Tab-separated table of C-alpha atoms in Angstrom:
chain	number	residue	atom	x	y	z
G	244	MET	CA	0.191	0.137	-0.101
G	245	GLU	CA	2.742	2.445	0.079
G	246	SER	CA	1.750	4.066	-3.174
G	247	LEU	CA	-1.342	4.860	-1.409
G	248	TRP	CA	0.094	6.245	1.684
G	249	HIS	CA	0.571	9.785	0.113
G	250	LEU	CA	-2.722	9.866	-0.865
G	251	LEU	CA	-4.160	8.765	2.579
G	252	ALA	CA	-2.175	11.103	4.768
G	253	SER	CA	-3.215	14.231	2.853
G	254	VAL	CA	-6.902	13.080	3.451
G	255	LEU	CA	-5.732	12.544	7.118
G	256	LEU	CA	-3.753	15.779	7.915
G	257	LYS	CA	-6.438	18.001	6.476
G	258	GLN	CA	-8.710	16.375	8.936
G	259	PHE	CA	-6.128	17.165	12.215
G	260	PRO	CA	-8.210	20.048	13.429
G	261	LEU	CA	-11.472	18.998	12.890
G	262	MET	CA	-10.519	15.577	15.228
G	263	GLU	CA	-8.582	18.004	17.566
G	264	SER	CA	-11.386	17.244	20.322
G	265	SER	CA	-10.980	13.807	20.304
G	266	TRP	CA	-7.082	13.708	19.935
G	267	HIS	CA	-6.573	12.866	23.554
G	268	LEU	CA	-8.372	9.733	23.343
G	269	LEU	CA	-7.078	8.780	20.329
G	270	ALA	CA	-3.342	9.098	21.814
G	271	SER	CA	-4.132	7.248	25.205
G	272	VAL	CA	-5.151	4.223	23.496
G	273	LEU	CA	-2.298	4.236	20.811
G	274	LEU	CA	0.008	4.384	23.333
G	275	LYS	CA	-1.058	1.600	25.376
G	276	GLN	CA	-0.981	-0.442	22.044
G	277	LEU	CA	2.551	0.573	21.891
G	278	PRO	CA	4.622	-2.518	23.860
G	279	LEU	CA	2.169	-4.862	21.866
G	280	MET	CA	3.032	-3.348	18.569
G	281	GLU	CA	7.042	-3.254	19.067
G	282	SER	CA	8.245	-6.125	16.713
G	283	SER	CA	5.979	-3.985	13.971
G	284	TRP	CA	7.527	-0.805	14.681
G	285	HIS	CA	10.555	-0.963	12.337
G	286	LEU	CA	8.844	-1.618	9.381
G	287	LEU	CA	6.298	0.851	10.032
G	288	ALA	CA	8.879	3.474	10.585
G	289	SER	CA	10.940	2.468	7.524
G	290	VAL	CA	7.289	3.427	5.510
G	291	LEU	CA	6.613	6.523	7.453
G	292	LEU	CA	10.104	8.182	7.188
G	293	LYS	CA	10.156	7.769	3.430
G	294	GLN	CA	6.998	9.774	3.295
G	295	LEU	CA	8.258	12.475	5.060
G	296	PRO	CA	9.519	14.536	1.510
G	297	LEU	CA	5.895	13.701	0.430
G	298	MET	CA	3.952	15.225	3.326
G	299	GLU	CA	6.245	18.022	4.116
G	300	SER	CA	4.135	20.842	3.078
G	301	SER	CA	1.541	19.789	5.489
G	302	TRP	CA	4.115	18.896	8.793
G	303	HIS	CA	3.218	22.515	10.291
G	304	LEU	CA	-0.588	21.432	10.733
G	305	LEU	CA	0.706	18.280	11.995
G	306	ALA	CA	3.151	19.740	14.422
G	307	SER	CA	0.472	22.639	15.934
G	308	VAL	CA	-2.120	19.743	16.835
G	309	LEU	CA	0.453	17.265	18.085
G	310	LEU	CA	2.338	20.216	20.378
G	311	LYS	CA	-0.736	21.118	21.997
G	312	GLN	CA	-1.614	17.915	22.728
G	313	LEU	CA	1.536	17.406	25.057
G	314	PRO	CA	0.134	18.590	28.304
G	315	LEU	CA	-2.863	15.833	27.849
G	316	MET	CA	-0.044	12.955	26.921
G	317	GLU	CA	2.804	13.323	29.491
G	318	SER	CA	1.622	10.631	31.626
G	319	LEU	CA	2.030	8.499	28.684
G	320	TRP	CA	5.644	9.735	27.351
G	321	HIS	CA	7.854	7.654	29.586
G	322	LEU	CA	5.811	4.725	27.722
G	323	LEU	CA	6.117	6.344	24.305
G	324	ALA	CA	10.297	7.390	24.719
G	325	SER	CA	11.140	3.785	25.892
G	326	VAL	CA	9.531	2.482	22.974
G	327	LEU	CA	11.285	5.139	20.475
G	328	LEU	CA	14.302	4.888	22.075
G	329	LYS	CA	14.929	0.931	21.626
G	330	GLN	CA	13.480	1.483	17.933
G	331	LEU	CA	16.713	4.078	16.953
G	332	PRO	CA	19.094	1.828	15.793
G	333	LEU	CA	16.797	0.148	13.419
G	334	MET	CA	15.682	3.474	12.181
G	335	GLU	CA	19.629	4.686	12.094
G	336	SER	CA	19.979	4.609	8.347
G	337	LEU	CA	16.716	6.481	7.879
G	338	TRP	CA	17.747	9.019	10.365
G	339	HIS	CA	19.183	11.741	7.604
G	340	LEU	CA	15.917	11.404	5.740
G	341	LEU	CA	13.815	12.548	9.132
G	342	ALA	CA	16.269	15.630	10.010
G	343	SER	CA	16.429	17.133	6.880
G	344	VAL	CA	12.367	17.325	6.894
G	345	LEU	CA	12.583	18.580	10.873
G	346	LEU	CA	15.038	20.949	10.729
G	347	LYS	CA	13.325	22.724	7.786
G	348	GLN	CA	10.228	23.127	10.107
G	349	LEU	CA	11.664	24.527	12.859
G	350	PRO	CA	10.996	28.184	12.003
G	351	LEU	CA	7.605	27.073	11.780
G	352	MET	CA	7.343	25.089	14.942
G	353	GLU	CA	8.883	28.196	16.735
G	354	SER	CA	5.969	29.492	18.809
G	355	PRO	CA	4.839	25.996	20.343
G	356	TRP	CA	8.782	24.774	21.001
G	357	HIS	CA	8.600	25.984	24.190
G	358	LEU	CA	5.641	24.036	25.525
G	359	LEU	CA	7.737	20.993	23.601
G	360	ALA	CA	10.664	22.005	25.375
G	361	SER	CA	9.004	22.118	28.974
G	362	VAL	CA	7.162	18.352	28.837
G	363	LEU	CA	10.257	17.049	27.255
G	364	LEU	CA	12.746	18.221	29.981
G	365	LYS	CA	10.120	16.825	32.811
G	366	GLN	CA	10.841	13.931	31.039
G	367	LEU	CA	14.711	13.504	31.380
G	368	PRO	CA	15.219	11.421	34.662
G	369	LEU	CA	12.596	8.824	33.155
G	370	MET	CA	14.452	8.741	30.227
G	371	GLU	CA	17.981	8.335	31.944
G	372	SER	CA	18.533	4.502	31.516
G	373	SER	CA	18.282	4.994	27.681
G	374	TRP	CA	20.149	8.406	27.178
G	375	HIS	CA	23.226	6.733	25.786
G	376	LEU	CA	21.949	4.742	23.102
G	377	LEU	CA	20.015	8.101	21.784
G	378	ALA	CA	23.383	10.090	22.053
G	379	SER	CA	25.182	7.414	20.443
G	380	VAL	CA	22.512	7.496	17.562
G	381	LEU	CA	22.153	11.469	17.206
G	382	LEU	CA	26.229	11.841	17.272
G	383	LYS	CA	26.598	9.437	14.470
G	384	GLN	CA	24.164	11.885	12.113
G	385	LEU	CA	25.978	15.118	12.797
G	386	PRO	CA	28.431	15.081	9.610
G	387	LEU	CA	24.889	14.568	7.974
G	388	MET	CA	23.249	17.363	9.561
G	389	GLU	CA	25.819	19.879	9.558
G	390	SER	CA	24.371	21.961	6.708
G	391	SER	CA	20.710	22.408	8.846
G	392	TRP	CA	22.930	23.147	12.169
G	393	HIS	CA	23.014	27.093	11.930
G	394	LEU	CA	19.081	26.544	11.405
G	395	LEU	CA	18.426	24.163	14.652
G	396	ALA	CA	20.932	26.674	16.846
G	397	SER	CA	19.350	29.696	15.761
G	398	VAL	CA	15.694	28.498	17.250
G	399	LEU	CA	16.988	27.004	20.223
G	400	LEU	CA	19.123	29.702	21.201
G	401	LYS	CA	16.308	31.779	21.295
G	402	LEU	CA	14.592	29.451	23.565
G	403	PHE	CA	17.115	29.873	26.129
G	404	PRO	CA	15.301	32.379	28.365
G	405	LEU	CA	12.400	30.190	28.085
G	406	MET	CA	13.430	27.208	29.309
G	407	GLU	CA	15.775	28.694	32.056
G	408	SER	CA	13.827	26.692	34.921
G	409	PRO	CA	14.293	23.288	33.679
G	410	TRP	CA	17.926	23.682	32.709
G	411	HIS	CA	19.186	22.529	35.826
G	412	LEU	CA	17.341	19.380	35.257
G	413	LEU	CA	18.865	19.021	31.744
G	414	ALA	CA	22.194	19.482	33.139
G	415	SER	CA	22.270	17.221	35.815
G	416	VAL	CA	21.284	14.449	33.282
G	417	LEU	CA	23.727	15.066	30.600
G	418	LEU	CA	26.589	15.502	32.752
G	419	LYS	CA	25.850	12.036	34.071
G	420	GLN	CA	26.039	10.749	30.550
G	421	LEU	CA	29.605	12.164	29.970
G	422	PRO	CA	31.651	9.301	30.591
G	423	LEU	CA	29.122	7.013	27.826
G	424	MET	CA	29.543	9.416	25.378
G	425	GLU	CA	33.450	10.222	26.044
G	426	SER	CA	34.258	8.356	22.648
G	427	LEU	CA	31.778	10.429	20.382
G	428	TRP	CA	32.948	13.608	21.821
G	429	HIS	CA	35.236	14.175	19.077
G	430	LEU	CA	32.864	14.042	16.486
G	431	LEU	CA	30.526	16.311	18.519
G	432	ALA	CA	33.234	18.611	18.945
G	433	SER	CA	34.406	18.795	14.669
G	434	VAL	CA	30.872	19.705	14.199
G	435	LEU	CA	29.880	22.480	16.173
G	436	LEU	CA	33.093	23.740	16.347
G	437	LYS	CA	32.713	24.492	12.394
G	438	GLN	CA	29.211	26.358	13.691
G	439	PHE	CA	30.914	28.949	16.177
G	440	PRO	CA	31.117	31.369	13.073
G	441	LEU	CA	27.290	31.342	12.571
G	442	MET	CA	26.095	31.221	15.712
G	443	GLU	CA	27.994	34.386	16.916
G	444	SER	CA	25.301	36.731	16.907
G	445	SER	CA	23.616	34.567	19.347
G	446	TRP	CA	26.237	33.445	21.774
G	447	HIS	CA	25.782	36.304	24.112
G	448	LEU	CA	22.358	34.746	25.282
G	449	LEU	CA	23.620	31.265	25.247
G	450	ALA	CA	26.324	32.632	27.784
G	451	SER	CA	23.965	34.499	29.904
G	452	VAL	CA	21.840	31.462	30.711
G	453	LEU	CA	24.535	29.074	31.093
G	454	LEU	CA	26.574	30.680	33.220
G	455	LYS	CA	23.512	31.613	35.640
G	456	GLN	CA	23.530	27.929	35.845
G	457	LEU	CA	26.617	27.570	37.039
G	458	PRO	CA	26.046	27.218	40.987
G	459	LEU	CA	23.720	24.711	40.116
G	460	MET	CA	25.856	22.808	38.283
G	461	GLU	CA	29.170	22.867	40.676
G	462	SER	CA	28.694	19.421	41.882
G	463	SER	CA	29.195	17.917	38.276
G	464	TRP	CA	32.106	20.114	37.116
G	465	HIS	CA	34.579	17.845	37.945
G	466	LEU	CA	33.162	15.263	36.054
G	467	LEU	CA	32.592	17.466	33.063
G	468	ALA	CA	36.177	18.872	33.168
G	469	SER	CA	37.724	15.467	33.277
G	470	VAL	CA	36.158	14.421	30.017
G	471	LEU	CA	36.315	18.094	27.917
G	472	LEU	CA	40.249	17.818	28.827
G	473	LYS	CA	40.705	14.508	27.471
G	474	GLN	CA	39.485	16.009	24.539
G	475	LEU	CA	41.638	18.926	23.958
G	476	PRO	CA	44.049	16.944	22.009
G	477	LEU	CA	41.611	15.613	19.247
G	478	MET	CA	40.334	19.246	19.307
G	479	GLU	CA	43.662	21.268	19.049
G	480	SER	CA	43.019	22.074	15.198
G	481	SER	CA	40.008	23.453	15.846
G	482	TRP	CA	40.975	25.901	18.859
G	483	HIS	CA	41.921	28.781	17.026
G	484	LEU	CA	38.168	28.761	15.699
G	485	LEU	CA	36.844	28.765	19.139
G	486	ALA	CA	39.220	30.885	20.852
G	487	SER	CA	38.757	33.826	18.167
G	488	VAL	CA	34.843	33.499	18.874
G	489	LEU	CA	34.976	33.212	22.725
G	490	LEU	CA	37.493	36.105	23.254
G	491	LYS	CA	35.215	38.607	21.188
G	492	GLN	CA	32.450	37.538	23.326
G	493	LEU	CA	34.438	38.557	26.562
G	494	PRO	CA	32.883	42.461	27.044
G	495	LEU	CA	29.376	40.633	26.811
G	496	MET	CA	29.764	38.272	29.086
G	497	GLU	CA	32.032	40.635	31.399
G	498	SER	CA	28.957	40.940	34.174
G	499	LEU	CA	28.688	37.367	34.550
G	500	TRP	CA	32.776	36.675	34.779
G	501	HIS	CA	32.732	36.908	38.720
G	502	LEU	CA	30.088	34.119	38.964
G	503	LEU	CA	32.165	32.016	36.319
G	504	ALA	CA	35.400	32.506	37.761
G	505	SER	CA	34.551	31.841	41.420
G	506	VAL	CA	32.708	28.363	40.247
G	507	LEU	CA	35.909	27.278	37.686
G	508	LEU	CA	38.361	28.166	40.711
G	509	LYS	CA	37.076	26.141	43.363
G	510	GLN	CA	37.506	23.549	40.567
G	511	LEU	CA	41.154	23.996	40.456
G	512	PRO	CA	42.255	21.440	43.098
G	513	LEU	CA	39.422	18.789	41.445
G	514	MET	CA	41.549	19.418	38.059
G	515	GLU	CA	44.847	19.035	38.962
G	516	SER	CA	45.786	15.930	37.504
G	517	LEU	CA	44.396	17.443	33.974
G	518	TRP	CA	46.152	20.478	34.037
G	519	HIS	CA	49.362	19.876	32.319
G	520	LEU	CA	47.276	18.425	29.378
G	521	LEU	CA	45.170	21.838	29.306
G	522	ALA	CA	48.413	24.074	29.594
G	523	SER	CA	50.343	22.033	27.198
G	524	VAL	CA	47.343	22.845	24.542
G	525	LEU	CA	46.345	26.089	25.467
G	526	LEU	CA	50.199	27.220	25.286
G	527	LYS	CA	50.185	25.914	21.838
G	528	GLN	CA	47.746	28.069	20.727
G	529	LEU	CA	49.187	31.329	22.132
G	530	PRO	CA	50.817	32.832	18.912
G	531	LEU	CA	47.408	32.157	17.191
G	532	MET	CA	45.508	34.395	19.654
G	533	GLU	CA	47.452	37.211	19.904
G	534	SER	CA	45.435	39.534	18.249
G	535	SER	CA	42.667	39.259	21.050
G	536	TRP	CA	44.874	39.077	23.827
G	537	HIS	CA	44.402	42.670	24.788
G	538	LEU	CA	40.538	41.983	24.759
G	539	LEU	CA	41.050	39.144	27.404
G	540	ALA	CA	43.874	41.055	29.106
G	541	SER	CA	41.419	44.019	29.882
G	542	VAL	CA	38.311	41.880	31.301
G	543	LEU	CA	40.513	39.985	33.059
G	544	LEU	CA	42.245	42.486	35.122
G	545	LYS	CA	39.136	43.966	35.832
G	546	LEU	CA	38.279	41.137	37.247
G	547	PHE	CA	41.045	40.898	40.228
G	548	PRO	CA	39.833	42.904	42.833
G	549	LEU	CA	36.646	40.348	42.742
G	550	MET	CA	38.584	37.549	42.517
G	551	GLU	CA	40.932	38.322	45.257
G	552	SER	CA	39.586	35.957	47.676
G	553	LEU	CA	40.043	32.785	45.474
G	554	TRP	CA	43.727	33.742	44.359
G	555	HIS	CA	45.807	31.871	46.772
G	556	LEU	CA	44.280	28.524	45.460
G	557	LEU	CA	44.695	29.473	41.710
G	558	ALA	CA	48.439	30.447	42.477
G	559	SER	CA	48.983	27.459	44.517
G	560	VAL	CA	47.656	25.084	41.749
G	561	LEU	CA	48.979	27.290	39.087
G	562	LEU	CA	52.648	27.453	40.619
G	563	LYS	CA	52.374	23.664	41.475
G	564	GLN	CA	52.457	23.248	37.508
G	565	LEU	CA	55.066	25.219	36.506
G	566	PRO	CA	57.996	22.657	36.326
G	567	LEU	CA	55.417	20.271	33.744
G	568	MET	CA	55.050	23.710	31.232
G	569	GLU	CA	58.610	24.579	31.596
G	570	SER	CA	59.231	23.473	27.987
G	571	SER	CA	56.376	25.727	26.810
G	572	TRP	CA	57.578	28.891	28.902
G	573	HIS	CA	59.509	30.469	26.435
G	574	LEU	CA	56.006	31.039	23.804
G	575	LEU	CA	54.323	32.287	27.085
G	576	ALA	CA	56.811	35.102	27.991
G	577	SER	CA	57.421	36.286	24.379
G	578	VAL	CA	53.098	36.424	23.491
G	579	LEU	CA	53.067	38.436	27.219
G	580	LEU	CA	55.607	40.605	27.260
G	581	LYS	CA	54.669	42.033	23.843
G	582	GLN	CA	51.451	42.802	25.276
G	583	LEU	CA	52.960	44.884	28.069
G	584	PRO	CA	52.414	47.981	26.521
G	585	LEU	CA	49.088	47.580	25.739
G	586	MET	CA	48.153	46.852	29.270
G	587	GLU	CA	50.181	49.032	30.933
G	588	SER	CA	46.843	51.264	32.061
G	589	SER	CA	45.979	48.258	33.943
G	590	TRP	CA	49.060	47.287	35.701
G	591	HIS	CA	48.757	49.081	38.597
G	592	LEU	CA	45.768	47.155	39.702
G	593	LEU	CA	47.226	43.768	38.990
G	594	ALA	CA	50.361	45.151	40.745
G	595	SER	CA	48.116	45.458	44.028
G	596	VAL	CA	46.763	42.426	44.037
G	597	LEU	CA	49.278	40.060	43.446
G	598	LEU	CA	51.326	42.121	46.150
G	599	LYS	CA	48.932	41.591	48.768
G	600	GLN	CA	49.012	37.724	47.905
G	601	LEU	CA	53.045	37.388	48.324
G	602	PRO	CA	52.978	36.666	51.906
G	603	LEU	CA	50.236	33.840	50.907
G	604	MET	CA	52.158	32.361	47.983
G	605	GLU	CA	55.641	32.605	49.758
G	606	SER	CA	55.676	28.992	50.341
G	607	LEU	CA	55.574	28.654	46.601
G	608	TRP	CA	57.659	31.297	45.609
G	609	HIS	CA	61.046	29.443	45.362
G	610	LEU	CA	59.546	27.167	42.547
G	611	LEU	CA	58.191	29.922	40.516
G	612	ALA	CA	61.757	31.621	40.981
G	613	SER	CA	63.603	28.383	39.416
G	614	VAL	CA	61.341	28.327	36.655
G	615	LEU	CA	61.346	31.509	35.697
G	616	LEU	CA	65.460	32.661	36.193
G	617	LYS	CA	65.955	29.464	34.075
G	618	GLN	CA	64.217	31.328	31.297
G	619	LEU	CA	66.058	34.421	31.764
G	620	PRO	CA	68.214	33.659	28.681
G	621	LEU	CA	65.440	33.267	26.527
G	622	MET	CA	63.628	36.216	27.053
G	623	GLU	CA	66.402	38.834	27.185
G	624	SER	CA	65.589	40.344	23.852
G	625	LEU	CA	62.179	41.400	25.711
G	626	TRP	CA	63.811	42.614	28.592
G	627	HIS	CA	64.030	45.962	27.991
G	628	LEU	CA	60.117	46.093	27.192
G	629	LEU	CA	59.613	44.662	30.605
G	630	ALA	CA	61.665	47.019	32.288
G	631	SER	CA	60.329	50.142	30.428
G	632	VAL	CA	56.952	48.995	31.755
G	633	LEU	CA	57.752	48.350	35.434
G	634	LEU	CA	59.851	51.018	36.182
G	635	LYS	CA	57.153	53.178	34.977
G	636	GLN	CA	54.561	51.467	37.733
G	637	LEU	CA	57.027	52.390	40.212
G	638	PRO	CA	55.586	55.105	41.868
G	639	LEU	CA	52.325	53.621	41.575
G	640	MET	CA	53.535	50.903	43.783
G	641	GLU	CA	55.547	52.435	46.203
G	642	SER	CA	53.055	51.625	48.928
G	643	SER	CA	53.691	47.874	48.187
G	644	TRP	CA	57.096	47.779	48.142
G	645	HIS	CA	58.221	47.148	51.576
G	646	LEU	CA	55.758	43.814	51.402
G	647	LEU	CA	57.429	43.130	48.163
G	648	ALA	CA	61.405	43.155	49.556
G	649	SER	CA	60.747	41.864	52.692
G	650	VAL	CA	59.089	38.448	50.676
G	651	LEU	CA	62.120	38.550	47.990
G	652	LEU	CA	64.684	39.304	50.391
G	653	LYS	CA	63.484	35.966	52.303
G	654	LEU	CA	63.958	34.412	48.984
G	655	PHE	CA	67.805	35.113	48.545
G	656	PRO	CA	69.392	31.885	50.015
G	657	LEU	CA	66.910	29.893	48.071
G	658	MET	CA	67.845	31.702	44.916
G	659	GLU	CA	71.794	32.192	45.565
G	660	SER	CA	72.624	29.125	42.708
G	661	LEU	CA	70.901	31.287	40.484
G	662	TRP	CA	71.665	34.603	41.128
G	663	HIS	CA	74.822	34.876	38.928
G	664	LEU	CA	72.381	33.872	35.921
G	665	LEU	CA	70.175	36.479	37.155
G	666	ALA	CA	72.989	39.270	37.489
G	667	SER	CA	74.666	38.427	33.720
G	668	VAL	CA	71.401	39.456	31.989
G	669	LEU	CA	70.521	42.324	34.733
G	670	LEU	CA	73.868	43.636	34.113
G	671	LYS	CA	73.307	43.544	29.816
G	672	GLN	CA	69.997	45.690	30.446
G	673	LEU	CA	71.637	48.447	32.496
G	674	PRO	CA	72.636	50.728	29.360
G	675	LEU	CA	69.261	50.438	27.801
G	676	MET	CA	67.446	51.233	31.368
G	677	GLU	CA	69.915	54.157	31.963
G	678	SER	CA	66.959	56.696	31.502
G	679	SER	CA	64.851	55.142	34.154
G	680	TRP	CA	67.585	54.639	36.698
G	681	HIS	CA	67.020	58.016	38.130
G	682	LEU	CA	63.146	57.369	39.081
G	683	LEU	CA	64.366	53.695	40.089
G	684	ALA	CA	66.952	55.159	42.453
G	685	SER	CA	64.483	57.540	43.959
G	686	VAL	CA	61.941	54.874	45.053
G	687	LEU	CA	64.427	52.089	46.436
G	688	LEU	CA	66.213	54.849	48.096
G	689	LYS	CA	62.893	56.224	49.968
G	690	GLN	CA	62.564	52.534	50.913
G	691	LEU	CA	65.897	52.443	52.568
G	692	PRO	CA	64.666	53.077	56.150
G	693	LEU	CA	61.711	50.450	55.752
G	694	MET	CA	64.396	47.260	54.790
G	695	GLU	CA	66.666	47.911	57.290
G	696	SER	CA	65.962	44.924	59.555
G	697	LEU	CA	66.626	43.293	56.416
G	698	TRP	CA	69.600	44.524	55.245
G	699	HIS	CA	71.892	42.515	56.984
G	700	LEU	CA	70.204	39.550	55.407
G	701	LEU	CA	71.109	40.816	52.179
G	702	ALA	CA	74.723	42.214	53.115
G	703	SER	CA	75.554	38.513	54.141
G	704	ILE	CA	74.712	37.291	50.777
G	705	LEU	CA	75.546	39.935	48.025
G	706	PRO	CA	79.425	39.493	48.872
G	707	VAL	CA	79.154	35.545	48.192
G	708	SER	CA	76.891	35.890	44.987
G	709	VAL	CA	78.548	39.027	43.384
């Protein structure tokens, strides 16, 4: 009868508005039959899916009627879901056809989507056992649906504000599925990253909704982080694209950054074992992201005062990673030092926060010093630039110099073996810094009375080092 199906469909679809009052009755009867008809579902699906292109013109009518029935059918949805999900592997070959038709209908169905979303999200806990099956099938379809992704994204992103209250439920279910879907993540990442430029206009909306969910999802963040970080090497080729889009969004997301920072920083101890992997990938991207660094820096520096209470935690984790990242430090240094002139106006803010952290980080300073001093010969060509910026900041930082001096001088005995290296580099810079020496001298001399208690320590070391 397949040849007659299109005729039957066109007649039945025209009857939809007339039969609306009876649909709930029809649905309750049909849904109860689902377990009895399971053996025949694959046959039914193959026939119906082949009719999709023929029925496209009538789909909007069908959708408007069915979506209105959703609240009435909610009690039966779990039954429907359990049967349909079992059919997924059988219908895989026909999924591309289904996807192409449904995605074209998205703009027509936008107004009833919120209703659909609220019902489906309530079903998530009931369907959890079948999610892995659903994910494996859908993710395999991603390459086939790529051409329609932009359309799908524009519709879904518009629904974010409407769905905010059920998002926590969605997040808790999806995050539990992450380990099951790991083998398919690379496929998902390659498709989604290609869509970034197309979705840029909607990113701010997406960010505002997701960031508000952060406190709700905190308990699941470690799981998310472990999966995503493992994917980093697979996604490296697409990172530059991701970075260029995200960095452009920074000014739009500024008001929500403090929330993001407080949640992420709390996760640092949990993610420590994976930090080296993250660092190796990110550091390789530095040259590609150079043009956007100034934007990133201006936003991050504004957050310093907000994040002060969490800095010690951040510092303890990052400093422990220093030996692991040593091979990439020269690359990091060359990029950061080039940004110094651009960030000058914000340096005083940066300095005031970092200097307050010095006593907290003292135990880790020796580690930092040993790594940085080894990099000195590599960074020599950029030292003049660093010196010119730092020396201009001296008057602004005067009030904090005594604190800085007390910490540095305590480190002298620990750094003695590296002092000769430091001295050879700094002495080469002397002619370049001459114009600023008077400024340096006036500041340092004002500090002399404050540092008197530490002078004996300095005096005992200098004869040995020099």
